[in-house]
Amino acid sequence: MLQRFNNIVILTGAGVSAESGVATFRGPDGLWEGHRVEDVATPEAFVRDPDLVQKFYDERRAKLKTVEPNAAHQALARLDQTWAGELLLVTQNVDDLHDRAGSQRLLHMHGELNRAWCLACDARSPFDGDMASGPPCPACGQTGSLRPDIVWFGEMPYQMERIEQALRSCDLFVSIGTSGAVYPAAGFVQTARYHGARTLEMNLDPSEGSFHFHESRMGRAGELVPDWVEQVLSHGLC
Ligand code: OAD
């Protein structure tokens, strides 16, 4: 059944960047670029072995310079630029591909590779380089005090109040390229649906919470998302 709507919330995960050549988090071997998540994406890992964690994110940051937004990022940016109603794109991704494609109404709930958080002065600053060498904080000049401005397991995702508010008021919630394995993002569909939104998922395989969605479209984001955006912009229907 097709429905009209005005207020859209979109959640993206690693699958939206897969066709750009950015590795997803949960590969078939359960590892993220050869590492267990708890060895590189927790505050405990950073205390235990800061050099390993810094080098891991330095490599991911350097890799960003070699990849480009794909058709899914571009279609979502076109939707953002064209859609006159409310829209919020919430990404779990720490890459900058939505930004580079041109999305504006965008929120990085898990932080960004291209930002640094200074543990000395608490400033968060744009950052484009290597942190393992202990460069000075762009804000206070202290050396060796920067960490990636990335939300690790056990830490609070960014802007949750704003996201919750958007989920409660949207009438269409769309989830793209996420396994639905990590909360709170995995629970967004339930909040949106409870408050009356239609819910659509686009993913390579059914996500863990697939049964929560009114509709699931299975396939590659680079094909499904441009088709969906075309459908929305031509007919205002989903
Ligand atoms: P995952 O790696 O868990 O899931 C990626 C999903 O994308 C899987 O369900 C794949 O089937 C799907 N996928 C892969 N290629 C695709 C394609 N071309 N088109 C469409 N879908 C495709 O990544 P996330 O769900 O984003 O958090 O992971 C969530 C969070 O867990 C991450 O933000 C990160 C991680 O630990 C933190 O670092 C805090």
Short mmCIF file of C-alpha atoms and ligand atoms in Angstrom, two decimals:
data_model
loop_
_atom_site.label_atom_id
_atom_site.label_comp_id
_atom_site.label_asym_id
_atom_site.label_seq_id
_atom_site.Cartn_x
_atom_site.Cartn_y
_atom_site.Cartn_z
CA MET A 1 0.00 0.00 0.00
CA LEU A 2 1.50 3.37 -0.99
CA GLN A 3 1.27 6.28 1.45
CA ARG A 4 1.89 10.03 1.30
CA PHE A 5 4.21 11.58 3.85
CA ASN A 6 6.01 14.82 4.66
CA ASN A 7 8.53 14.18 7.40
CA ILE A 8 11.33 11.68 6.69
CA VAL A 9 14.02 10.24 8.97
CA ILE A 10 16.71 8.13 7.29
CA LEU A 11 19.21 5.96 9.18
CA THR A 12 22.31 4.74 7.36
CA GLY A 13 24.99 2.22 8.31
CA ALA A 14 28.15 0.76 6.87
CA GLY A 15 26.31 -0.90 3.96
CA VAL A 16 25.66 2.49 2.32
CA SER A 17 29.43 3.02 1.98
CA ALA A 18 30.32 -0.58 1.04
CA GLU A 19 30.16 0.08 -2.71
CA SER A 20 32.58 2.99 -2.23
CA GLY A 21 35.13 0.49 -0.89
CA VAL A 22 34.76 1.23 2.85
CA ALA A 23 34.73 -2.03 4.84
CA THR A 24 31.57 -2.84 6.80
CA PHE A 25 31.94 -3.58 10.52
CA ARG A 26 30.75 -7.14 10.64
CA GLY A 27 32.45 -9.10 7.90
CA PRO A 28 31.78 -12.81 7.40
CA ASP A 29 34.67 -13.53 9.83
CA GLY A 30 33.13 -11.23 12.48
CA LEU A 31 36.18 -8.97 12.35
CA TRP A 32 36.51 -5.28 11.43
CA GLU A 33 39.50 -4.94 9.11
CA GLY A 34 41.17 -7.85 10.92
CA HIS A 35 40.44 -6.63 14.47
CA ARG A 36 37.94 -7.64 17.11
CA VAL A 37 35.67 -4.64 17.81
CA GLU A 38 36.57 -4.74 21.51
CA ASP A 39 40.28 -4.30 20.63
CA VAL A 40 39.78 -1.05 18.72
CA ALA A 41 36.38 0.45 19.49
CA THR A 42 36.09 0.67 23.27
CA PRO A 43 37.45 3.16 25.84
CA GLU A 44 39.10 0.17 27.57
CA ALA A 45 41.03 -0.69 24.40
CA PHE A 46 42.26 2.91 24.18
CA VAL A 47 43.54 2.83 27.77
CA ARG A 48 45.16 -0.59 27.24
CA ASP A 49 46.85 0.11 23.91
CA PRO A 50 46.41 3.71 22.69
CA ASP A 51 48.99 3.27 19.94
CA LEU A 52 47.11 0.33 18.35
CA VAL A 53 43.79 2.23 18.51
CA GLN A 54 45.27 5.48 17.13
CA LYS A 55 47.00 3.66 14.28
CA PHE A 56 43.79 1.77 13.45
CA TYR A 57 41.82 5.02 13.10
CA ASP A 58 44.75 6.77 11.37
CA GLU A 59 44.56 4.08 8.68
CA ARG A 60 40.78 4.44 8.36
CA ARG A 61 41.18 8.25 8.14
CA ALA A 62 43.88 7.96 5.46
CA LYS A 63 41.67 5.54 3.51
CA LEU A 64 38.93 8.18 3.26
CA LYS A 65 41.14 10.09 0.82
CA THR A 66 41.02 7.13 -1.58
CA VAL A 67 37.24 6.63 -1.71
CA GLU A 68 34.35 8.56 -3.25
CA PRO A 69 30.61 8.84 -2.54
CA ASN A 70 28.57 6.30 -4.49
CA ALA A 71 25.15 6.43 -6.15
CA ALA A 72 23.37 5.90 -2.80
CA HIS A 73 25.10 8.86 -1.09
CA GLN A 74 24.42 11.01 -4.15
CA ALA A 75 20.75 10.07 -4.32
CA LEU A 76 20.27 10.86 -0.61
CA ALA A 77 21.97 14.25 -1.11
CA ARG A 78 19.64 14.96 -4.03
CA LEU A 79 16.66 14.06 -1.87
CA ASP A 80 17.92 16.40 0.88
CA GLN A 81 18.40 19.27 -1.57
CA THR A 82 15.02 18.76 -3.25
CA TRP A 83 12.64 17.64 -0.50
CA ALA A 84 10.60 20.58 0.80
CA GLY A 85 9.30 18.71 3.85
CA GLU A 86 11.16 17.81 7.01
CA LEU A 87 14.12 15.47 6.61
CA LEU A 88 16.90 14.21 8.85
CA LEU A 89 19.66 11.84 7.75
CA VAL A 90 21.17 10.10 10.78
CA THR A 91 24.30 8.14 9.96
CA GLN A 92 26.15 5.63 12.11
CA ASN A 93 29.08 5.96 9.72
CA VAL A 94 32.23 7.80 10.71
CA ASP A 95 33.29 8.35 7.09
CA ASP A 96 32.58 11.67 5.33
CA LEU A 97 30.85 10.32 2.22
CA HIS A 98 27.38 11.75 2.96
CA ASP A 99 29.02 15.15 3.63
CA ARG A 100 31.03 15.03 0.42
CA ALA A 101 27.97 13.98 -1.60
CA GLY A 102 26.27 17.18 -0.36
CA SER A 103 23.83 16.09 2.37
CA GLN A 104 23.16 19.01 4.74
CA ARG A 105 20.44 17.83 7.09
CA LEU A 106 22.90 15.25 8.41
CA LEU A 107 23.86 14.05 11.85
CA HIS A 108 26.80 11.72 12.66
CA MET A 109 25.54 9.87 15.73
CA HIS A 110 28.77 7.83 16.14
CA GLY A 111 31.16 10.75 15.53
CA GLU A 112 33.52 11.37 12.62
CA LEU A 113 36.96 10.16 11.58
CA ASN A 114 37.83 13.69 10.50
CA ARG A 115 37.35 15.17 13.94
CA ALA A 116 39.49 15.07 17.07
CA TRP A 117 38.48 15.28 20.71
CA CYS A 118 41.02 16.82 23.06
CA LEU A 119 41.01 15.12 26.46
CA ALA A 120 42.92 18.11 27.91
CA CYS A 121 40.59 21.00 26.95
CA ASP A 122 37.48 19.02 25.80
CA ALA A 123 37.43 20.82 22.40
CA ARG A 124 36.28 18.93 19.35
CA SER A 125 38.04 20.11 16.19
CA PRO A 126 38.28 19.21 12.51
CA PHE A 127 41.29 16.92 12.10
CA ASP A 128 42.99 15.57 9.01
CA GLY A 129 46.19 13.67 9.72
CA ASP A 130 47.74 11.08 12.00
CA MET A 131 47.02 11.05 15.74
CA ALA A 132 49.43 8.27 16.72
CA SER A 133 52.36 10.70 16.55
CA GLY A 134 50.73 12.84 19.29
CA PRO A 135 50.15 16.10 17.37
CA PRO A 136 49.07 19.27 19.24
CA CYS A 137 45.39 19.97 19.87
CA PRO A 138 44.23 22.58 17.31
CA ALA A 139 42.38 24.40 20.13
CA CYS A 140 44.74 24.41 23.17
CA GLY A 141 48.10 23.28 21.73
CA GLN A 142 48.57 20.41 24.21
CA THR A 143 50.40 17.45 22.64
CA GLY A 144 49.39 13.81 23.02
CA SER A 145 45.88 14.62 24.27
CA LEU A 146 43.81 13.92 21.15
CA ARG A 147 41.61 10.91 20.57
CA PRO A 148 39.34 10.20 17.59
CA ASP A 149 35.98 11.94 18.03
CA ILE A 150 34.25 8.61 17.62
CA VAL A 151 31.63 7.05 19.86
CA TRP A 152 33.00 3.76 21.16
CA PHE A 153 31.03 0.91 22.70
CA GLY A 154 29.88 1.94 26.16
CA GLU A 155 29.79 5.66 25.21
CA MET A 156 26.71 7.77 24.53
CA PRO A 157 25.90 8.43 20.85
CA TYR A 158 25.64 12.10 19.86
CA GLN A 159 22.45 14.18 19.68
CA MET A 160 20.11 11.48 20.96
CA GLU A 161 17.50 14.01 22.09
CA ARG A 162 17.27 15.54 18.64
CA ILE A 163 17.09 12.08 17.05
CA GLU A 164 14.35 10.88 19.43
CA GLN A 165 12.33 14.01 18.70
CA ALA A 166 12.68 13.44 14.93
CA LEU A 167 11.70 9.77 15.28
CA ARG A 168 8.57 10.68 17.22
CA SER A 169 7.42 13.19 14.63
CA CYS A 170 8.38 11.51 11.34
CA ASP A 171 5.84 9.79 9.14
CA LEU A 172 8.40 7.79 7.15
CA PHE A 173 11.44 6.03 8.65
CA VAL A 174 13.95 4.46 6.26
CA SER A 175 16.89 2.31 7.31
CA ILE A 176 19.69 1.68 4.79
CA GLY A 177 22.69 -0.66 4.99
CA THR A 178 22.74 -1.47 8.67
CA SER A 179 22.75 -4.88 10.34
CA GLY A 180 20.54 -3.68 13.22
CA ALA A 181 23.01 -5.19 15.69
CA VAL A 182 23.94 -2.05 17.64
CA TYR A 183 21.62 -0.08 19.92
CA PRO A 184 20.31 2.56 20.23
CA ALA A 185 20.21 2.85 16.40
CA ALA A 186 18.76 -0.66 16.09
CA GLY A 187 15.75 0.49 18.10
CA PHE A 188 14.89 3.55 16.02
CA VAL A 189 12.47 1.60 13.84
CA GLN A 190 10.41 0.62 16.88
CA THR A 191 10.16 4.21 18.13
CA ALA A 192 9.20 5.57 14.71
CA ARG A 193 6.64 2.84 14.10
CA TYR A 194 5.13 3.18 17.56
CA HIS A 195 4.54 6.88 16.82
CA GLY A 196 2.83 6.08 13.54
CA ALA A 197 5.53 6.18 10.87
CA ARG A 198 5.66 3.92 7.88
CA THR A 199 8.94 1.97 8.00
CA LEU A 200 11.11 0.78 5.11
CA GLU A 201 14.42 -1.04 5.15
CA MET A 202 16.90 -1.36 2.28
CA ASN A 203 19.75 -3.78 2.91
CA LEU A 204 21.74 -6.56 1.28
CA ASP A 205 20.27 -9.13 3.68
CA PRO A 206 17.44 -8.86 6.20
CA SER A 207 18.72 -6.98 9.28
CA GLU A 208 18.32 -8.40 12.79
CA GLY A 209 15.18 -6.29 13.29
CA SER A 210 13.79 -6.82 9.81
CA PHE A 211 10.42 -7.99 11.16
CA HIS A 212 9.81 -4.48 12.61
CA PHE A 213 9.61 -2.91 9.12
CA HIS A 214 6.44 -2.59 7.05
CA GLU A 215 8.55 -3.20 3.95
CA SER A 216 12.02 -4.64 3.26
CA ARG A 217 13.82 -4.23 -0.05
CA MET A 218 16.85 -6.49 -0.42
CA GLY A 219 19.77 -5.57 -2.67
CA ARG A 220 22.66 -3.15 -3.07
CA ALA A 221 22.21 0.35 -1.74
CA GLY A 222 23.77 1.78 -4.93
CA GLU A 223 20.80 0.42 -6.89
CA LEU A 224 17.92 0.44 -4.41
CA VAL A 225 18.42 3.95 -3.00
CA PRO A 226 18.44 5.90 -6.31
CA ASP A 227 15.28 4.01 -7.36
CA TRP A 228 13.58 4.82 -4.06
CA VAL A 229 14.58 8.50 -4.20
CA GLU A 230 13.23 8.70 -7.75
CA GLN A 231 9.95 7.17 -6.54
CA VAL A 232 9.69 9.66 -3.67
CA LEU A 233 10.55 12.75 -5.72
CA SER A 234 8.27 11.80 -8.63
CA HIS A 235 5.23 10.70 -6.65
CA GLY A 236 5.78 11.73 -2.97
CA LEU A 237 4.80 8.18 -2.14
CA CYS A 238 6.46 5.23 -0.48
P1 OAD B 1 27.43 -3.66 9.91
O1 OAD B 1 28.74 -4.04 9.32
O2 OAD B 1 27.03 -4.32 11.19
O3 OAD B 1 26.26 -3.96 8.88
C1 OAD B 1 26.32 -3.54 7.55
C2 OAD B 1 25.07 -4.03 6.83
O4 OAD B 1 25.13 -3.55 5.51
C3 OAD B 1 24.92 -5.54 6.76
O5 OAD B 1 23.60 -5.90 7.16
C4 OAD B 1 25.15 -5.86 5.28
O6 OAD B 1 24.34 -6.93 4.82
C5 OAD B 1 24.73 -4.56 4.62
N1 OAD B 1 25.39 -4.30 3.33
C6 OAD B 1 26.63 -4.65 2.92
N2 OAD B 1 26.86 -4.20 1.68
C7 OAD B 1 25.74 -3.55 1.28
C8 OAD B 1 25.35 -2.87 0.10
N3 OAD B 1 26.16 -2.75 -0.95
N4 OAD B 1 24.11 -2.32 0.05
C9 OAD B 1 23.25 -2.43 1.11
N5 OAD B 1 23.56 -3.07 2.25
C10 OAD B 1 24.79 -3.62 2.34
O7 OAD B 1 27.43 -2.08 10.04
P2 OAD B 1 26.47 -1.12 10.88
O8 OAD B 1 25.10 -1.71 11.00
O9 OAD B 1 26.61 0.23 10.31
O10 OAD B 1 29.60 1.59 15.78
O11 OAD B 1 27.16 -1.15 12.30
C11 OAD B 1 26.62 -0.37 13.32
C12 OAD B 1 27.71 0.11 14.26
O12 OAD B 1 28.48 -0.99 14.73
C13 OAD B 1 28.75 1.01 13.62
O13 OAD B 1 28.35 2.34 13.51
C14 OAD B 1 29.89 0.89 14.55
C15 OAD B 1 29.88 -0.60 14.72
O14 OAD B 1 30.51 -1.11 15.78
C16 OAD B 1 30.59 2.17 16.45
O15 OAD B 1 31.74 2.21 16.07
C17 OAD B 1 30.14 2.80 17.75
#
